[in-house]
Coordinates of C-alpha atoms in Angstrom, one line a residue:
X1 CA 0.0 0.0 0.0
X2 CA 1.1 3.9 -1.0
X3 CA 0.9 7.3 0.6
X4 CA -1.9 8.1 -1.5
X5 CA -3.8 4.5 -0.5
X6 CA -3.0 5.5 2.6
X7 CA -4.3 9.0 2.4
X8 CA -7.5 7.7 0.5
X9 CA -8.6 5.6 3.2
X10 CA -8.1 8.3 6.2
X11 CA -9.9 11.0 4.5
X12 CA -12.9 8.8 5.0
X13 CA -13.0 11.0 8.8
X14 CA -13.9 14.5 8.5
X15 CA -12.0 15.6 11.2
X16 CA -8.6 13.5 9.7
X17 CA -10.0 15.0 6.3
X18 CA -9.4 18.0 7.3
X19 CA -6.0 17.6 9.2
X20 CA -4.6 16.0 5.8
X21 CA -5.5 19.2 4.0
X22 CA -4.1 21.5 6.5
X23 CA -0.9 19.5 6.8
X24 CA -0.6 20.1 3.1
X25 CA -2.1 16.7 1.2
X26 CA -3.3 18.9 -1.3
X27 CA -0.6 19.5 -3.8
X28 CA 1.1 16.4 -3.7
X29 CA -2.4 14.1 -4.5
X30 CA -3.0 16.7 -7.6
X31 CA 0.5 16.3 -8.7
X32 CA -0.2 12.4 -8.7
X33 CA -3.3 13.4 -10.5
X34 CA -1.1 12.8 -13.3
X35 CA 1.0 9.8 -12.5
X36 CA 1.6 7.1 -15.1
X37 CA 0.2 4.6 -13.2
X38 CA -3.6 3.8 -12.9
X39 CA -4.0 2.5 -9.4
X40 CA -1.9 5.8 -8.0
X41 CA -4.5 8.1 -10.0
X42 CA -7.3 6.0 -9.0
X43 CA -5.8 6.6 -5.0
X44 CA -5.5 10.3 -5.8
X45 CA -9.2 11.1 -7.7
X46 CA -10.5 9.2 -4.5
X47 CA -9.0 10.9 -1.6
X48 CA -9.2 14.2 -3.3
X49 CA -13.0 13.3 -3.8
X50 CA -13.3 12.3 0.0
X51 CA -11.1 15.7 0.9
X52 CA -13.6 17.8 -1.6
X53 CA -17.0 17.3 0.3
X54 CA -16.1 20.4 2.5
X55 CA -16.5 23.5 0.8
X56 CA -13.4 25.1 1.9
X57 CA -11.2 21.9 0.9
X58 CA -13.0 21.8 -2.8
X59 CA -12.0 25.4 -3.2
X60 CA -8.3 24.7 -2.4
X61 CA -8.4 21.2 -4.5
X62 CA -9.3 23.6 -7.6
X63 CA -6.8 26.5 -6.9
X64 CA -4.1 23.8 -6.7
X65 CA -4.7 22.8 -10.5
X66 CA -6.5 19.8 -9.9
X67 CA -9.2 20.8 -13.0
X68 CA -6.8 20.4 -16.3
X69 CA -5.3 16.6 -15.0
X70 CA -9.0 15.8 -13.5
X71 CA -10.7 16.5 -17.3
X72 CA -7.2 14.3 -18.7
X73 CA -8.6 11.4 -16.9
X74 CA -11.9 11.3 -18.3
X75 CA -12.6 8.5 -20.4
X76 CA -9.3 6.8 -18.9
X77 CA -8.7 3.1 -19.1
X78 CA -10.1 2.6 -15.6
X79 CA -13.2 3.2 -14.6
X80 CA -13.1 3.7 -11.5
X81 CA -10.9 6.6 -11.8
X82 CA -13.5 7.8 -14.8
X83 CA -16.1 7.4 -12.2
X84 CA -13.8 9.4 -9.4
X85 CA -12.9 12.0 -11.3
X86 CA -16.1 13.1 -12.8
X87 CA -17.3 13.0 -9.1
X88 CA -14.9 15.5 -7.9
X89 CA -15.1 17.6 -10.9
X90 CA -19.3 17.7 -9.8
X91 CA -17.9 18.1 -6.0
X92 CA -15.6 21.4 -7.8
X93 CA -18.5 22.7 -9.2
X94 CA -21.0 22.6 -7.0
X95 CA -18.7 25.3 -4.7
X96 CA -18.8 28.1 -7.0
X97 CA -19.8 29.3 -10.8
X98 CA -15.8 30.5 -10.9
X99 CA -14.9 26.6 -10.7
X100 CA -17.7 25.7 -13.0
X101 CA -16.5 28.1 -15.8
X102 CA -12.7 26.6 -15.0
X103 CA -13.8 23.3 -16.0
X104 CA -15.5 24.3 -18.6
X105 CA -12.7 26.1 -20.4
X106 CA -10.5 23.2 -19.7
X107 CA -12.6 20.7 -21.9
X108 CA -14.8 18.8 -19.7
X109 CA -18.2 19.0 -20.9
X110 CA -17.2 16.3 -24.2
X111 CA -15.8 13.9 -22.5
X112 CA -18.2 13.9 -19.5
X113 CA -20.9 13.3 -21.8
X114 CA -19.3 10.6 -23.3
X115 CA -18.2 9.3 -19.9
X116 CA -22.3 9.2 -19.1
X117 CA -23.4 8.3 -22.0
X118 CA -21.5 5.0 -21.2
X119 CA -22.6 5.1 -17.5
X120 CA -25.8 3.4 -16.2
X121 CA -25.4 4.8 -13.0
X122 CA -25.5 8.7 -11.9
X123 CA -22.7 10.0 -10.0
X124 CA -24.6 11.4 -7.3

């Protein structure tokens, strides 16, 4: 098991939630946003999904640059990271209309309705 495993399954607490965010999770679990390997990505879109369901959190997920890698993962080879990712963009966007315009502009609307249209179940 990784950091980021690791980190997924604590931010299952709000109260550890918001002590990994404070101690500076943020950065680091967008930067492996990107990583090469699936499983690492899938561990990142989770706990970043976990971290986003307070307001405050989402706002700093977003201001860290987690929308451009978020949209890259849409329609990736695992869907479970598909899944995760379009959860936390919806988490993003649901804050304010300044993050809904972000992900926007960085390409998400096509491959989001892709992503559903091969989706029997709703993200929500």
């Amino acid at each position: 098991m990784d950091a980021a495993d690791i980190l997924a399954q604590l931010t299952h607490n709000y109260e550890i939630a918001a002590t990994i965010a404070a101690a500076g999770a943020i950065p680091p679990l967008v930067q492996l946003l990107g990583a090469g390997d699936t499983k690492v990505q899938r561990a990142a879109t989770f706990a970043l999904g976990c971290l986003s369901k307070d307001p405050d959190i989402a706002i700093a997920i977003g201001a860290a640059g987690a929308i451009p890698p978020l949209v890259n993962l849409l329609g990736s080879a695992c869907e479970a990271t598909d899944m995760n990712a379009a959860g936390l963009l919806r988490d993003l966007a649901e804050v304010n209309d300044e993050i809904v315009v972000t992900i926007a502009a960085a390409g998400a609307i096509p491959p989001l309705v892709q992503l559903r249209k091969f989706s029997p179940d709703d993200l929500t």
